[in-house]
Amino acid sequence: MKKMQSILLVDDDEISNMLTAMKVNELAMTERVAAVTSGQQALDYCIAHCLTPAADSCPDLILLDINMPGMSGFEFLEKLNQLGCPRLPKVVVLTTSSSPRDVERARSLKVTGYIDKPLTPEKLFPLLED
Amino acid sequence: METFVDSLTSPAFMPHGHCYYWQPDILWSHALADGTIATAYFAIPLVLFYLFAKRRNTHYSWVVALFALFIVGCGITHVMDVVTIWNPLYRLDSLFRIITALASVGTAIALAKITPQLLAIPTAAEWRRHNDELQAANEELRVTNEELVESRHFIHKVMNTIPNSIYLFDLTSYQAIYTNKDLLVILGYSQSEAPTPGPAVMKKLVHPDDSEKRMQYYRDFSTAEDGERREIEFRLRHADGNYRHYLFTNAVFRRNAAGVPDQTIGVSQDITALKQTEENLRNTLHQLREANEELSRTEETLQELNNELEERVEHRTRELAESNERYELVAQATNDAVWDRTYSQRGVRWNRAFEQLFGYLTPEEKAHPTVDAWLQRVHPQDLTAILDLIKHSVATASPVWQVEYRFQRADGRYAYVLGRGVILYGEDRRPRRMLGSLTDITSLKETQLSLLQQNQQLQKINSDLDNFIYLASHDLKQPVVNLEGLLSLLRGNLPAQLAAGNEKLFSFMEASAGRLKRTIYELTEISRIQQEAPPDAEEIAIPPLVDEVWADLAGLVAQAGGRLETDFPVASIHYSARYMRSILYNLLSNALKYRAPERAAVVRVATRLEGDRTRLTVADNGLGLSEQQQSNLFVMFKRLHTHGEGSGVGLYMIKRMVENNGGEISVASREGQGSTFTVYFSNKAGI
């Protein structure tokens, strides 16, 4: 798999974020991993990094949790789609929720994939193949 | 010698003038008169010859010649009279006179002889009359001729115009010798395709079945009277190949010397359309006759029905009378308030229960009960609905109405009542009578309302519970996932020696975390089955799926020394693949988990078709279940055996899956011998 410029982890559970970051590093998927703990922070991050014409620092992939206090993963997705980024990052939902309602809603928001925690290459990599 | 001729001219005599003494007056008067007579006598034959030449009549030419000779002779005698005055040629004179005398006598005799003929010659008047007669006859002839031509033209036109063929038929040669229209043309044959005319042609044209009949018809003409008309119908083949019906009418036209008819005159007429009409008429007549019979039958049936109806009316009248009595009795006996309103009468009747139930009727209302007494007590919010309902019932001729409403008691509080009405309609479909009842359902209504509230609460609790399970499972999952991750991290980060020394502790921790995770997973699954719509059904091949699940359970199979026996007369099923897999997984893993330790596990999986359902059985030779255990088998988190790794959710979960999709699951078991799980899948359901 092609190495990515950067990956953004979005999860209110910091331990989860840490474990995911360690896994991403272990898999050597990218040089730069950023982690935020709410939907709002993730949106701010994208505004800061994805709206410039060059948008080099815009993450290639966002691993997004759904159930977060404040702005949920879904709300973040809706706002991200409205931002009008020149290049939209791929979004893979990484969650402990296997509710059909959540799966359906994520699909309607056109995410790249929906996987159950914990992150494993077996679950993630097939989604990233073009 | 003196010749005869000389003697004739010899002047031996004295001239005749001497007789006149040469007196000029007498002499010249004789001379001139005789000369004139002679001239006239010479002229007459000339005229006669002229006339004869113009009107040549061969019959009487000799008479004319004699007459001319006689006149000329007379003329010559007169000339001789003149000559002899001066020249005494008396002998010549005598000769001429003799000749003249002979001619005169001959002429006289001839005239006498032909007088009868001459008398027979018509006079001019007669000729004119004859002529006139002839002219008249001639005119008559001309007129007759014109009439004849006209008549002939008329006949010709008639012959050409009439559509029928008129013909003369020769009974000797058996063929038509005259016809105004060629039969072949009438039958639509063109010049090229027409059979050669003659007796043979009729053989080709006449329908084979009619041929003998036709011959006999003509043969029979030998006995026909004059003026007698005989008819025959037979079929002739039209150029289009179809046979057409013709009517032929013949009469004797001519007889031979022996007086036997040898020619007939006939007329042919195409009666195909007539025949068709006749046929149609016959069919119509037949249909009419059938319809008539049907009508008679219907009439009989109607009569029977009518009799039956009369009986029923009588019966119903009796019933009604009894029913009215019953009504009175029921109205008195019932606890319901009952009212009765007859439209043609004023007012309304109430039974005693009305007063008992609602506490009052004013003396005025008791004396003159009206519908208003009822309407005034209906809750204002419910009144419109009731009136609308009754109006609608009447408009649609509906016999019954029913409505719940609030009705005021004497103390001012409202009671909940169930109002029912029965409307009886007259023959004009107008309401005739309405019977109604009021049942006090206040306590029922209150119970119902409280039940409804409880139900809503329960639904809310249920929904909250679902939400709780969903959220709890999610929120529980997260730390467990973290825990697993951290344990794995910790194990990797610890110095090898330390890790090895605590291996047992690690494995306990990991097992606990795993168990916790599985329980949470199963909880989530149950919650998911409750929430989600049934997954899409598809055609599943059962044998490979069973093999696949058996392979997934390889670890357990090895531990149990398990053997799989299958029997699949029904090899496929229309069902959710995920659910089917889950059902098989749970049943097969249970069969292996709860095996009898003393014997190798044998698991029999079989399918059958039963009515419109597919039956799946999974039988084992394991521990088996007591009756009490069997009754608790499908309850959530109920583990029946102390050993094994069950969470107690699996059977509950598959029961939900099966039942949510119209199926059922049951167990039959004997302790120590084994258990048989039977699942029925509804083939009718959408899944």
mmCIF file of N, CA and C in Angstrom, chain B residues 543-618:
data_model
loop_
_atom_site.group_PDB
_atom_site.id
_atom_site.type_symbol
_atom_site.label_atom_id
_atom_site.label_comp_id
_atom_site.label_asym_id
_atom_site.label_seq_id
_atom_site.Cartn_x
_atom_site.Cartn_y
_atom_site.Cartn_z
ATOM 1 N N PRO B 543 -26.310 -27.928 2.315
ATOM 2 C CA PRO B 543 -25.156 -28.804 2.594
ATOM 3 C C PRO B 543 -23.817 -28.075 2.710
ATOM 4 N N PRO B 544 -23.453 -27.185 1.759
ATOM 5 C CA PRO B 544 -22.150 -26.530 1.909
ATOM 6 C C PRO B 544 -22.071 -25.624 3.130
ATOM 7 N N LEU B 545 -23.208 -25.025 3.498
ATOM 8 C CA LEU B 545 -23.192 -24.135 4.665
ATOM 9 C C LEU B 545 -22.932 -24.952 5.940
ATOM 10 N N VAL B 546 -23.547 -26.129 6.032
ATOM 11 C CA VAL B 546 -23.348 -26.999 7.200
ATOM 12 C C VAL B 546 -21.860 -27.411 7.277
ATOM 13 N N ASP B 547 -21.327 -27.778 6.089
ATOM 14 C CA ASP B 547 -19.901 -28.176 6.058
ATOM 15 C C ASP B 547 -19.004 -27.034 6.519
ATOM 16 N N GLU B 548 -19.361 -25.832 6.069
ATOM 17 C CA GLU B 548 -18.546 -24.657 6.397
ATOM 18 C C GLU B 548 -18.556 -24.398 7.899
ATOM 19 N N VAL B 549 -19.754 -24.466 8.500
ATOM 20 C CA VAL B 549 -19.881 -24.235 9.946
ATOM 21 C C VAL B 549 -19.121 -25.329 10.711
ATOM 22 N N TRP B 550 -19.269 -26.555 10.239
ATOM 23 C CA TRP B 550 -18.572 -27.703 10.874
ATOM 24 C C TRP B 550 -17.064 -27.465 10.842
ATOM 25 N N ALA B 551 -16.601 -26.913 9.714
ATOM 26 C CA ALA B 551 -15.163 -26.635 9.592
ATOM 27 C C ALA B 551 -14.747 -25.530 10.550
ATOM 28 N N ASP B 552 -15.613 -24.522 10.726
ATOM 29 C CA ASP B 552 -15.302 -23.428 11.660
ATOM 30 C C ASP B 552 -15.177 -23.948 13.097
ATOM 31 N N LEU B 553 -15.899 -25.029 13.353
ATOM 32 C CA LEU B 553 -15.887 -25.582 14.713
ATOM 33 C C LEU B 553 -14.822 -26.680 14.871
ATOM 34 N N ALA B 554 -13.828 -26.627 13.992
ATOM 35 C CA ALA B 554 -12.817 -27.701 13.944
ATOM 36 C C ALA B 554 -12.217 -28.008 15.320
ATOM 37 N N GLY B 555 -11.955 -26.948 16.127
ATOM 38 C CA GLY B 555 -11.357 -27.145 17.452
ATOM 39 C C GLY B 555 -12.255 -27.997 18.322
ATOM 40 N N LEU B 556 -13.521 -27.593 18.389
ATOM 41 C CA LEU B 556 -14.492 -28.328 19.214
ATOM 42 C C LEU B 556 -14.680 -29.750 18.698
ATOM 43 N N VAL B 557 -14.726 -29.854 17.347
ATOM 44 C CA VAL B 557 -14.928 -31.164 16.709
ATOM 45 C C VAL B 557 -13.802 -32.110 17.149
ATOM 46 N N ALA B 558 -12.587 -31.570 17.155
ATOM 47 C CA ALA B 558 -11.422 -32.385 17.515
ATOM 48 C C ALA B 558 -11.515 -32.828 18.979
ATOM 49 N N GLN B 559 -11.924 -31.863 19.826
ATOM 50 C CA GLN B 559 -12.031 -32.192 21.261
ATOM 51 C C GLN B 559 -13.083 -33.268 21.496
ATOM 52 N N ALA B 560 -14.192 -33.142 20.766
ATOM 53 C CA ALA B 560 -15.324 -34.046 21.022
ATOM 54 C C ALA B 560 -15.215 -35.325 20.212
ATOM 55 N N GLY B 561 -14.228 -35.416 19.348
ATOM 56 C CA GLY B 561 -14.117 -36.561 18.446
ATOM 57 C C GLY B 561 -15.383 -36.636 17.600
ATOM 58 N N GLY B 562 -15.910 -35.452 17.233
ATOM 59 C CA GLY B 562 -17.249 -35.349 16.602
ATOM 60 C C GLY B 562 -17.334 -35.943 15.202
ATOM 61 N N ARG B 563 -18.514 -36.506 14.932
ATOM 62 C CA ARG B 563 -18.783 -37.037 13.603
ATOM 63 C C ARG B 563 -20.115 -36.424 13.137
ATOM 64 N N LEU B 564 -20.094 -36.015 11.860
ATOM 65 C CA LEU B 564 -21.291 -35.351 11.309
ATOM 66 C C LEU B 564 -22.017 -36.293 10.360
ATOM 67 N N GLU B 565 -23.327 -36.442 10.551
ATOM 68 C CA GLU B 565 -24.129 -37.227 9.608
ATOM 69 C C GLU B 565 -25.202 -36.297 9.037
ATOM 70 N N THR B 566 -25.348 -36.349 7.736
ATOM 71 C CA THR B 566 -26.328 -35.420 7.132
ATOM 72 C C THR B 566 -27.329 -36.165 6.261
ATOM 73 N N ASP B 567 -28.508 -35.554 6.103
ATOM 74 C CA ASP B 567 -29.564 -36.100 5.239
ATOM 75 C C ASP B 567 -30.399 -34.902 4.762
ATOM 76 N N PHE B 568 -30.142 -34.531 3.509
ATOM 77 C CA PHE B 568 -30.781 -33.295 3.026
ATOM 78 C C PHE B 568 -31.676 -33.524 1.804
ATOM 79 N N PRO B 569 -32.861 -34.083 1.973
ATOM 80 C CA PRO B 569 -33.789 -34.139 0.833
ATOM 81 C C PRO B 569 -34.165 -32.715 0.375
ATOM 82 N N VAL B 570 -34.251 -31.803 1.337
ATOM 83 C CA VAL B 570 -34.436 -30.390 0.969
ATOM 84 C C VAL B 570 -33.057 -29.761 1.063
ATOM 85 N N ALA B 571 -32.507 -29.391 -0.093
ATOM 86 C CA ALA B 571 -31.100 -28.980 -0.108
ATOM 87 C C ALA B 571 -30.927 -27.475 -0.111
ATOM 88 N N SER B 572 -32.039 -26.738 -0.248
ATOM 89 C CA SER B 572 -31.863 -25.270 -0.235
ATOM 90 C C SER B 572 -33.067 -24.632 0.441
ATOM 91 N N ILE B 573 -32.855 -23.387 0.857
ATOM 92 C CA ILE B 573 -33.926 -22.675 1.558
ATOM 93 C C ILE B 573 -33.795 -21.191 1.257
ATOM 94 N N HIS B 574 -34.953 -20.504 1.210
ATOM 95 C CA HIS B 574 -34.948 -19.067 0.973
ATOM 96 C C HIS B 574 -34.940 -18.389 2.329
ATOM 97 N N TYR B 575 -33.786 -17.849 2.723
ATOM 98 C CA TYR B 575 -33.665 -17.320 4.085
ATOM 99 C C TYR B 575 -32.468 -16.377 4.136
ATOM 100 N N SER B 576 -32.361 -15.634 5.245
ATOM 101 C CA SER B 576 -31.180 -14.783 5.402
ATOM 102 C C SER B 576 -29.960 -15.675 5.656
ATOM 103 N N ALA B 577 -28.921 -15.474 4.882
ATOM 104 C CA ALA B 577 -27.722 -16.313 5.008
ATOM 105 C C ALA B 577 -27.072 -16.113 6.380
ATOM 106 N N ARG B 578 -27.109 -14.847 6.824
ATOM 107 C CA ARG B 578 -26.450 -14.547 8.111
ATOM 108 C C ARG B 578 -27.182 -15.266 9.254
ATOM 109 N N TYR B 579 -28.526 -15.184 9.234
ATOM 110 C CA TYR B 579 -29.312 -15.821 10.280
ATOM 111 C C TYR B 579 -29.116 -17.339 10.234
ATOM 112 N N MET B 580 -29.159 -17.903 9.010
ATOM 113 C CA MET B 580 -29.063 -19.357 8.881
ATOM 114 C C MET B 580 -27.727 -19.843 9.434
ATOM 115 N N ARG B 581 -26.703 -19.065 9.128
ATOM 116 C CA ARG B 581 -25.367 -19.426 9.592
ATOM 117 C C ARG B 581 -25.334 -19.401 11.129
ATOM 118 N N SER B 582 -25.923 -18.340 11.668
ATOM 119 C CA SER B 582 -25.937 -18.172 13.120
ATOM 120 C C SER B 582 -26.689 -19.328 13.782
ATOM 121 N N ILE B 583 -27.845 -19.709 13.186
ATOM 122 C CA ILE B 583 -28.667 -20.795 13.739
ATOM 123 C C ILE B 583 -27.866 -22.107 13.736
ATOM 124 N N LEU B 584 -27.258 -22.400 12.558
ATOM 125 C CA LEU B 584 -26.479 -23.641 12.456
ATOM 126 C C LEU B 584 -25.287 -23.624 13.402
ATOM 127 N N TYR B 585 -24.642 -22.468 13.478
ATOM 128 C CA TYR B 585 -23.447 -22.357 14.320
ATOM 129 C C TYR B 585 -23.801 -22.659 15.775
ATOM 130 N N ASN B 586 -24.864 -22.026 16.247
ATOM 131 C CA ASN B 586 -25.268 -22.220 17.637
ATOM 132 C C ASN B 586 -25.659 -23.664 17.927
ATOM 133 N N LEU B 587 -26.487 -24.244 17.030
ATOM 134 C CA LEU B 587 -26.978 -25.604 17.280
ATOM 135 C C LEU B 587 -25.836 -26.624 17.218
ATOM 136 N N LEU B 588 -24.971 -26.475 16.188
ATOM 137 C CA LEU B 588 -23.864 -27.438 16.052
ATOM 138 C C LEU B 588 -22.854 -27.292 17.200
ATOM 139 N N SER B 589 -22.562 -26.021 17.551
ATOM 140 C CA SER B 589 -21.568 -25.843 18.625
ATOM 141 C C SER B 589 -22.119 -26.352 19.954
ATOM 142 N N ASN B 590 -23.433 -26.147 20.197
ATOM 143 C CA ASN B 590 -24.045 -26.678 21.422
ATOM 144 C C ASN B 590 -23.954 -28.202 21.449
ATOM 145 N N ALA B 591 -24.233 -28.824 20.284
ATOM 146 C CA ALA B 591 -24.210 -30.294 20.206
ATOM 147 C C ALA B 591 -22.821 -30.820 20.559
ATOM 148 N N LEU B 592 -21.803 -30.037 20.164
ATOM 149 C CA LEU B 592 -20.423 -30.487 20.466
ATOM 150 C C LEU B 592 -20.021 -30.154 21.898
ATOM 151 N N LYS B 593 -20.454 -28.946 22.335
ATOM 152 C CA LYS B 593 -20.053 -28.489 23.670
ATOM 153 C C LYS B 593 -20.640 -29.394 24.755
ATOM 154 N N TYR B 594 -21.929 -29.714 24.600
ATOM 155 C CA TYR B 594 -22.597 -30.476 25.661
ATOM 156 C C TYR B 594 -22.644 -31.956 25.317
ATOM 157 N N ARG B 595 -21.505 -32.471 24.937
ATOM 158 C CA ARG B 595 -21.427 -33.889 24.581
ATOM 159 C C ARG B 595 -21.353 -34.733 25.851
ATOM 160 N N ALA B 596 -21.670 -35.991 25.702
ATOM 161 C CA ALA B 596 -21.501 -36.907 26.834
ATOM 162 C C ALA B 596 -20.023 -37.287 26.874
ATOM 163 N N PRO B 597 -19.377 -37.086 28.023
ATOM 164 C CA PRO B 597 -17.913 -37.268 28.057
ATOM 165 C C PRO B 597 -17.501 -38.703 27.716
ATOM 166 N N GLU B 598 -18.416 -39.644 27.988
ATOM 167 C CA GLU B 598 -18.012 -41.051 27.795
ATOM 168 C C GLU B 598 -18.102 -41.522 26.353
ATOM 169 N N ARG B 599 -18.668 -40.758 25.458
ATOM 170 C CA ARG B 599 -18.759 -41.231 24.071
ATOM 171 C C ARG B 599 -18.449 -40.094 23.081
ATOM 172 N N ALA B 600 -18.008 -40.549 21.903
ATOM 173 C CA ALA B 600 -17.695 -39.584 20.853
ATOM 174 C C ALA B 600 -19.001 -38.962 20.372
ATOM 175 N N ALA B 601 -18.925 -37.632 20.089
ATOM 176 C CA ALA B 601 -20.160 -36.914 19.684
ATOM 177 C C ALA B 601 -20.552 -37.274 18.254
ATOM 178 N N VAL B 602 -21.830 -37.639 18.081
ATOM 179 C CA VAL B 602 -22.366 -37.847 16.731
ATOM 180 C C VAL B 602 -23.486 -36.816 16.526
ATOM 181 N N VAL B 603 -23.339 -35.996 15.501
ATOM 182 C CA VAL B 603 -24.336 -34.945 15.249
ATOM 183 C C VAL B 603 -25.028 -35.243 13.919
ATOM 184 N N ARG B 604 -26.368 -35.380 13.983
ATOM 185 C CA ARG B 604 -27.122 -35.637 12.739
ATOM 186 C C ARG B 604 -27.904 -34.385 12.356
ATOM 187 N N VAL B 605 -27.615 -33.921 11.154
ATOM 188 C CA VAL B 605 -28.354 -32.745 10.652
ATOM 189 C C VAL B 605 -29.211 -33.214 9.472
ATOM 190 N N ALA B 606 -30.514 -32.864 9.513
ATOM 191 C CA ALA B 606 -31.390 -33.319 8.434
ATOM 192 C C ALA B 606 -32.428 -32.240 8.082
ATOM 193 N N THR B 607 -32.905 -32.303 6.863
ATOM 194 C CA THR B 607 -33.991 -31.382 6.452
ATOM 195 C C THR B 607 -35.149 -32.211 5.897
ATOM 196 N N ARG B 608 -36.379 -31.668 6.030
ATOM 197 C CA ARG B 608 -37.576 -32.302 5.466
ATOM 198 C C ARG B 608 -38.540 -31.186 5.049
ATOM 199 N N LEU B 609 -39.423 -31.555 4.097
ATOM 200 C CA LEU B 609 -40.478 -30.613 3.756
ATOM 201 C C LEU B 609 -41.743 -31.077 4.452
ATOM 202 N N GLU B 610 -42.357 -30.171 5.236
ATOM 203 C CA GLU B 610 -43.593 -30.545 5.935
ATOM 204 C C GLU B 610 -44.655 -29.509 5.621
ATOM 205 N N GLY B 611 -45.582 -29.889 4.783
ATOM 206 C CA GLY B 611 -46.608 -28.921 4.336
ATOM 207 C C GLY B 611 -45.896 -27.820 3.587
ATOM 208 N N ASP B 612 -46.146 -26.573 3.996
ATOM 209 C CA ASP B 612 -45.436 -25.487 3.326
ATOM 210 C C ASP B 612 -44.258 -24.999 4.167
ATOM 211 N N ARG B 613 -43.783 -25.852 5.058
ATOM 212 C CA ARG B 613 -42.647 -25.444 5.903
ATOM 213 C C ARG B 613 -41.468 -26.390 5.709
ATOM 214 N N THR B 614 -40.277 -25.804 5.878
ATOM 215 C CA THR B 614 -39.084 -26.646 5.835
ATOM 216 C C THR B 614 -38.659 -26.915 7.284
ATOM 217 N N ARG B 615 -38.370 -28.189 7.548
ATOM 218 C CA ARG B 615 -37.973 -28.547 8.922
ATOM 219 C C ARG B 615 -36.492 -28.881 8.945
ATOM 220 N N LEU B 616 -35.778 -28.295 9.909
ATOM 221 C CA LEU B 616 -34.352 -28.610 10.091
ATOM 222 C C LEU B 616 -34.201 -29.260 11.470
ATOM 223 N N THR B 617 -33.551 -30.424 11.497
ATOM 224 C CA THR B 617 -33.313 -31.031 12.820
ATOM 225 C C THR B 617 -31.816 -31.207 13.055
ATOM 226 N N VAL B 618 -31.405 -30.896 14.262
ATOM 227 C CA VAL B 618 -30.014 -31.143 14.664
ATOM 228 C C VAL B 618 -30.080 -32.052 15.906
#
